Amino acid sequence: MKTAIALALYLSAALAGVGVFGLFARRNVVFVLMSIELLFNAAILALVALAASGLVALDGAAVALFFVGVGVSEVAVGLALAVALYRAGGTADITEFAGLRG
Amino acid sequence: MSPALVTTLVGALGAVALVAALYAVTSRYVLRSVLAFGAVFFLLGLVYMALGFTFVGLGQILLYVGGVAVLVVFAFVSALSVREAEAGMAPSAGVGAIAAALTTALLSAAFYGLTRSLPSSIEPVHDGSAVAIGTLFLTKYLLGFELMSILLVAALVAALALVRHGRRERAAEAPVSYVPAVLSAPPKRPRKRPMGRGRRRAPKAARERSEPPAGEAEERSGKPDEQSGEATAAPRRKRASGGARRGGGRRTKGEGS
């Protein structure tokens, strides 16, 4: 069981890395949003793994469910923002939103 | 489940999830990418189940696969269109690779220290059920649970408001009809005209010969059968040029009688 938990924790680290890469490498706003979701899921996986280890008992699972709820509501608002941005600028390319550049 | 089985399951599912995540982040195809994201969320839900937290895994699959992935597909189908250039990598991809490597390295180091401090024999969790977690939600985390419901409602309302607001602004600038132009009839056209056209068109040899203006001119005359001859084709076309004006005049006459 300890090996499984260690595996899950390393998987969480790798997923966080993939999420960070997507955050930088993607151009489309929606995929940047999904990369943030990947980071969220890495955190949730770490929480669940630690809950399974008994280190944080069942609280880890409860907080993980909170994380799922927060992540989903974030996607709902983020997608609406992406659609609004797309309507305002005619594109969803994140590199073209340079309106605040000095 | 035996610990060996749990380890195998977590390793296998996790490896597939990692590959799917890499594909989702690098793929140029929008739909495949979104589906790969959905696969990652689904596989992670299975990993939670393998670790003993069935309820968390089910919640993950229900909300992320059934909610997020479907919502993103819906957004792409309904509102967003992706140009070819947007599907590729951003200029900051190199920085992203370095940042990703750093993140993974730091987190792995932290988790390595954490796993070393774990006791060597851990019993698999058996109380990760809905009952135990639900009890926790209604006792220890009651405030957070209620706040979560408020957050979800607020997020829904905010999403609706953002989408609808943008639409209203655009409609104020230039009136855009969401009904296809074919379906929205111009208001000045009299009501019985489409029926007349339908009746006229069916039996005529003039159908393959006459252009749409000619057809409209013929309609306006109101006596379709007398005008089906080939000799009338040319006058009909001539009348079509002034069709709108005379049509309007005739309409008022028809309404008056």
Coordinates of C-alpha atoms in Angstrom, one line a residue:
Chain A
M1 CA 0.0 0.0 0.0
K2 CA 2.9 2.3 0.7
T3 CA 4.2 1.7 -2.8
A4 CA 0.8 2.6 -4.3
I5 CA 0.6 5.8 -2.3
A6 CA 4.1 6.7 -3.4
L7 CA 3.2 6.0 -7.0
A8 CA 0.1 8.2 -6.7
L9 CA 2.1 11.0 -5.2
Y10 CA 4.7 10.8 -8.0
L11 CA 1.9 10.7 -10.6
S12 CA 0.5 13.8 -9.0
A13 CA 3.9 15.5 -9.4
A14 CA 4.1 14.5 -13.0
L15 CA 0.5 15.6 -13.7
A16 CA 1.3 19.0 -12.1
G17 CA 4.3 19.3 -14.5
V18 CA 2.2 18.5 -17.5
G19 CA -0.4 21.0 -16.3
V20 CA 2.3 23.7 -16.0
F21 CA 3.6 22.9 -19.5
G22 CA 0.1 23.2 -20.9
L23 CA -0.4 26.5 -19.1
F24 CA 2.6 28.0 -21.0
A25 CA 2.4 26.1 -24.3
R26 CA -1.2 26.3 -25.2
R27 CA -2.5 29.3 -27.2
N28 CA -6.2 28.7 -26.9
V29 CA -7.8 30.1 -23.7
V30 CA -10.0 27.0 -23.2
F31 CA -6.9 24.7 -23.2
V32 CA -5.1 27.0 -20.8
L33 CA -8.2 26.6 -18.6
M34 CA -8.0 22.8 -19.0
S35 CA -4.4 22.9 -18.0
I36 CA -5.3 24.6 -14.8
E37 CA -7.8 21.8 -14.3
L38 CA -5.0 19.4 -14.7
L39 CA -3.1 21.2 -11.9
F40 CA -6.2 21.0 -9.8
N41 CA -6.5 17.3 -10.4
A42 CA -2.8 16.8 -9.4
A43 CA -3.6 18.5 -6.1
I44 CA -6.7 16.4 -5.6
L45 CA -4.7 13.2 -6.4
A46 CA -2.1 14.2 -3.8
L47 CA -4.9 14.8 -1.2
V48 CA -6.5 11.5 -1.9
A49 CA -3.2 9.7 -1.7
L50 CA -2.4 11.3 1.6
A51 CA -5.9 10.4 2.9
A52 CA -5.3 6.8 1.9
S53 CA -2.0 6.9 3.7
G54 CA -3.8 7.7 6.9
L55 CA -1.7 10.8 7.4
V56 CA -4.6 13.2 7.1
A57 CA -7.3 10.5 7.7
L58 CA -10.6 11.1 6.0
D59 CA -10.3 14.8 5.9
G60 CA -8.2 14.6 2.8
A61 CA -11.1 13.0 0.9
A62 CA -13.5 15.6 2.1
V63 CA -11.2 18.4 1.1
A64 CA -10.6 16.6 -2.2
L65 CA -14.4 16.8 -2.9
F66 CA -14.3 20.5 -2.0
F67 CA -11.6 20.8 -4.6
V68 CA -13.6 19.1 -7.2
G69 CA -16.5 21.5 -6.6
V70 CA -14.2 24.5 -6.7
G71 CA -12.6 23.2 -9.9
V72 CA -15.9 22.7 -11.6
S73 CA -17.3 26.1 -10.7
E74 CA -14.0 27.6 -11.9
V75 CA -14.5 25.9 -15.3
A76 CA -18.0 27.2 -15.6
V77 CA -16.9 30.8 -15.0
G78 CA -13.7 30.4 -17.0
L79 CA -15.6 29.0 -20.0
A80 CA -18.0 31.9 -19.9
L81 CA -15.1 34.3 -19.8
A82 CA -13.5 32.5 -22.7
V83 CA -16.7 32.9 -24.7
A84 CA -17.1 36.5 -23.8
L85 CA -13.4 37.1 -24.8
Y86 CA -14.0 35.4 -28.0
R87 CA -17.0 37.5 -28.8
A88 CA -15.2 40.7 -27.8
G89 CA -12.0 40.0 -29.7
G90 CA -13.0 37.5 -32.3
T91 CA -10.3 35.1 -31.2
A92 CA -9.6 32.7 -28.4
D93 CA -5.8 33.0 -28.9
I94 CA -4.3 34.0 -25.6
T95 CA -1.2 35.5 -27.2
E96 CA -3.4 38.1 -29.0
F97 CA -4.8 39.6 -25.8
A98 CA -2.1 42.1 -25.3
G99 CA -4.4 45.1 -24.5
L100 CA -2.7 45.8 -21.2
R101 CA 0.8 45.8 -22.6
G102 CA 2.6 49.1 -22.1
Chain B
M1 CA -8.2 -5.3 -2.5
S2 CA -4.8 -6.5 -1.7
P3 CA -2.0 -3.9 -1.6
A4 CA -0.3 -5.5 -4.6
L5 CA -3.4 -5.2 -6.7
V6 CA -3.8 -1.6 -5.6
T7 CA -0.3 -0.8 -6.5
T8 CA -0.7 -2.4 -9.9
L9 CA -3.9 -0.6 -10.6
V10 CA -2.6 2.8 -9.5
G11 CA 0.5 2.3 -11.6
A12 CA -1.3 1.2 -14.7
L13 CA -4.1 3.7 -14.6
G14 CA -1.7 6.4 -13.6
A15 CA 0.6 5.7 -16.5
V16 CA -2.2 5.8 -19.0
A17 CA -3.5 9.0 -17.4
L18 CA -0.1 10.6 -17.8
V19 CA 0.2 9.6 -21.4
A20 CA -3.3 11.0 -22.0
A21 CA -2.5 14.2 -20.2
L22 CA 0.6 14.6 -22.4
Y23 CA -1.4 14.0 -25.5
A24 CA -4.1 16.4 -24.4
V25 CA -1.6 19.2 -23.8
T26 CA 0.3 18.8 -27.0
S27 CA -2.3 17.6 -29.6
R28 CA -3.3 20.0 -32.4
Y29 CA -6.8 18.5 -32.7
V30 CA -9.3 20.3 -30.6
L31 CA -11.8 17.5 -30.1
R32 CA -9.1 14.8 -29.5
S33 CA -7.5 17.1 -27.0
V34 CA -10.7 17.6 -25.0
L35 CA -11.5 13.9 -25.1
A36 CA -8.0 13.2 -23.8
F37 CA -8.6 15.6 -21.0
G38 CA -11.8 13.7 -20.2
A39 CA -9.9 10.5 -20.3
V40 CA -7.4 11.9 -17.8
F41 CA -10.2 12.9 -15.4
F42 CA -11.9 9.5 -15.8
L43 CA -8.7 7.6 -15.1
L44 CA -7.9 9.7 -12.1
G45 CA -11.4 8.9 -10.8
L46 CA -10.5 5.2 -11.2
V47 CA -7.3 5.8 -9.3
Y48 CA -9.2 7.3 -6.4
M49 CA -11.5 4.3 -6.4
A50 CA -8.5 2.0 -6.4
L51 CA -7.1 3.8 -3.4
G52 CA -10.3 3.1 -1.5
F53 CA -12.2 6.4 -2.0
T54 CA -15.0 5.2 -4.1
F55 CA -17.2 8.2 -3.4
V56 CA -14.5 10.7 -4.3
G57 CA -13.8 8.8 -7.5
L58 CA -17.5 8.8 -8.4
G59 CA -17.8 12.5 -7.7
Q60 CA -14.7 13.2 -9.8
I61 CA -16.1 11.2 -12.8
L62 CA -19.6 12.7 -12.4
L63 CA -18.4 16.3 -12.2
Y64 CA -15.3 16.3 -14.4
V65 CA -16.2 13.9 -17.1
G66 CA -19.9 14.5 -17.1
G67 CA -19.7 18.2 -16.4
V68 CA -16.4 19.8 -17.4
A69 CA -15.5 17.7 -20.5
V70 CA -19.0 17.9 -21.9
L71 CA -19.2 21.6 -21.2
V72 CA -15.9 22.3 -23.1
V73 CA -17.1 20.2 -26.0
F74 CA -20.3 22.1 -26.0
A75 CA -18.5 25.4 -25.9
F76 CA -16.4 24.5 -28.9
V77 CA -19.4 23.2 -30.8
S78 CA -21.7 26.2 -30.0
A79 CA -19.6 29.3 -29.5
L80 CA -15.9 29.0 -30.1
S81 CA -14.2 28.3 -33.4
V82 CA -10.5 27.5 -33.4
R83 CA -8.3 28.8 -36.1
E84 CA -5.4 26.7 -37.3
A85 CA -2.8 29.0 -35.6
E86 CA -4.4 28.7 -32.2
A87 CA -4.2 24.9 -32.2
G88 CA -0.4 25.0 -32.2
M89 CA 2.1 25.8 -29.5
A90 CA 2.6 29.3 -28.0
P91 CA 6.0 31.0 -28.2
S92 CA 6.4 30.4 -24.5
A93 CA 6.4 26.6 -24.9
G94 CA 10.2 26.4 -24.2
V95 CA 9.8 28.3 -20.9
G96 CA 6.8 26.0 -20.2
A97 CA 9.0 22.9 -20.6
I98 CA 11.5 24.3 -18.1
A99 CA 8.8 25.3 -15.7
A100 CA 7.2 21.9 -16.0
A101 CA 10.5 20.1 -15.3
L102 CA 11.1 22.3 -12.3
T103 CA 7.6 21.7 -10.9
T104 CA 7.9 18.0 -11.3
A105 CA 11.3 17.9 -9.8
L106 CA 10.4 20.0 -6.8
L107 CA 7.2 18.1 -6.1
S108 CA 8.8 14.8 -6.5
A109 CA 11.5 15.7 -4.0
A110 CA 8.9 16.9 -1.6
F111 CA 6.9 13.7 -2.0
Y112 CA 10.0 11.6 -1.7
G113 CA 10.6 13.0 1.7
L114 CA 7.0 12.6 2.6
T115 CA 6.9 8.9 1.5
R116 CA 10.0 8.1 3.5
S117 CA 8.3 9.4 6.6
L118 CA 5.3 7.2 6.1
P119 CA 4.9 4.1 8.2
S120 CA 5.9 1.0 6.3
S121 CA 2.7 -0.8 6.8
I122 CA -0.4 1.1 5.9
E123 CA -3.8 -0.5 6.0
P124 CA -6.0 0.1 3.0
V125 CA -8.8 2.5 3.8
H126 CA -12.2 1.0 4.1
D127 CA -14.2 3.9 5.4
G128 CA -13.9 6.1 2.4
S129 CA -17.5 5.6 1.8
A130 CA -20.3 8.1 1.2
V131 CA -21.5 7.7 4.7
A132 CA -18.2 8.5 6.4
I133 CA -17.5 11.5 4.1
G134 CA -21.1 12.7 4.3
T135 CA -21.0 12.7 8.1
L136 CA -17.8 14.7 7.9
F137 CA -19.5 17.2 5.6
L138 CA -22.4 17.7 7.9
T139 CA -20.4 18.0 11.1
K140 CA -16.8 19.2 10.8
Y141 CA -17.0 20.8 7.4
L142 CA -20.6 22.1 7.6
L143 CA -19.7 25.7 6.9
G144 CA -17.5 24.8 4.0
F145 CA -20.2 22.6 2.6
E146 CA -22.8 25.4 2.7
L147 CA -20.3 27.8 1.2
M148 CA -19.7 25.4 -1.5
S149 CA -23.3 25.4 -2.5
I150 CA -23.3 29.2 -2.5
L151 CA -20.2 29.1 -4.6
L152 CA -21.7 26.8 -7.2
V153 CA -24.8 28.9 -7.5
A154 CA -22.8 32.0 -7.8
A155 CA -20.6 30.4 -10.5
L156 CA -23.6 29.3 -12.5
V157 CA -25.2 32.8 -12.3
A158 CA -21.9 34.4 -13.2
A159 CA -21.4 32.2 -16.1
L160 CA -24.9 32.9 -17.4
A161 CA -24.4 36.7 -16.8
L162 CA -21.1 36.8 -18.6
V163 CA -22.4 34.9 -21.7
R164 CA -25.7 36.8 -21.9
H165 CA -24.1 40.2 -21.3
G166 CA -21.7 39.8 -24.2
R167 CA -24.6 38.8 -26.4
R168 CA -26.7 41.8 -25.5
E169 CA -23.8 44.2 -26.1
R170 CA -23.2 42.8 -29.6
A171 CA -26.9 42.9 -30.4
A172 CA -27.0 46.6 -29.4
E173 CA -24.1 47.4 -31.8
A174 CA -25.5 45.7 -34.8
P175 CA -28.8 43.8 -34.7
V176 CA -28.0 40.2 -35.3
S177 CA -30.7 37.7 -36.0
Y178 CA -30.1 34.2 -34.6
V179 CA -32.8 32.8 -36.9
P180 CA -31.4 31.8 -40.3
A181 CA -32.2 34.3 -43.0
V182 CA -34.2 31.7 -44.9
L183 CA -36.6 31.2 -42.0
S184 CA -37.2 34.8 -41.1
A185 CA -39.6 36.3 -43.7
P186 CA -39.4 40.0 -44.5
P187 CA -42.2 41.8 -42.8
K188 CA -43.5 43.6 -45.9
R189 CA -44.3 40.4 -47.8
P190 CA -48.0 39.6 -47.8
R191 CA -49.1 36.4 -46.0
K192 CA -50.7 34.6 -48.9
R193 CA -47.8 34.9 -51.3
P194 CA -45.8 31.8 -50.2
M195 CA -48.9 29.6 -50.7
G196 CA -49.5 31.0 -54.1
R197 CA -45.9 30.3 -55.1
G198 CA -46.2 26.7 -54.0
R199 CA -49.4 26.1 -55.9
R200 CA -48.0 27.7 -59.0
R201 CA -44.7 26.0 -59.1
A202 CA -45.8 22.4 -59.1
P203 CA -47.2 21.8 -62.6
K204 CA -45.3 24.3 -64.7
A205 CA -42.9 23.7 -67.5
A206 CA -41.9 27.3 -66.7
R207 CA -40.2 26.0 -63.6
E208 CA -36.9 25.1 -65.2
R209 CA -37.0 28.1 -67.5
S210 CA -37.9 30.9 -65.2
E211 CA -35.6 32.7 -62.9
P212 CA -36.7 33.7 -59.4
P213 CA -37.6 37.3 -60.4
A214 CA -39.8 36.0 -63.1
G215 CA -41.5 33.7 -60.7
E216 CA -42.2 36.5 -58.3
A217 CA -43.6 38.7 -61.0
E218 CA -45.9 36.0 -62.1
E219 CA -47.2 35.5 -58.6
R220 CA -48.0 39.1 -58.2
S221 CA -50.2 38.9 -61.2
G222 CA -52.3 36.5 -59.2
K223 CA -53.4 34.4 -62.2
P224 CA -50.8 31.8 -62.5
D225 CA -52.5 29.5 -65.0
E226 CA -52.9 32.0 -67.7
Q227 CA -49.2 32.9 -67.7
S228 CA -47.7 29.6 -68.2
G229 CA -47.2 29.9 -71.9
E230 CA -43.8 30.4 -73.4
A231 CA -44.8 33.6 -75.1
T232 CA -45.3 35.3 -71.8
A233 CA -41.8 34.5 -70.5
A234 CA -40.2 37.7 -71.8
P235 CA -42.8 40.1 -70.5
R236 CA -42.7 38.4 -67.2
R237 CA -39.0 39.0 -66.9
K238 CA -39.5 42.6 -67.8
R239 CA -42.1 43.1 -65.2
A240 CA -39.9 41.5 -62.7
S241 CA -37.7 44.5 -62.6
G242 CA -40.4 46.7 -61.3
G243 CA -42.0 44.0 -59.3
A244 CA -41.5 45.4 -55.9
R245 CA -43.2 48.7 -56.6
R246 CA -46.1 47.3 -58.5
G247 CA -46.4 44.4 -56.0
G248 CA -46.8 46.9 -53.2
G249 CA -49.5 48.8 -55.2
R250 CA -51.4 45.6 -55.9
R251 CA -51.2 44.6 -52.3
T252 CA -53.0 47.7 -51.2
K253 CA -55.6 47.1 -53.9
G254 CA -56.1 43.6 -52.8
E255 CA -56.5 44.6 -49.2
G256 CA -58.9 47.3 -50.1
S257 CA -61.3 45.1 -52.1

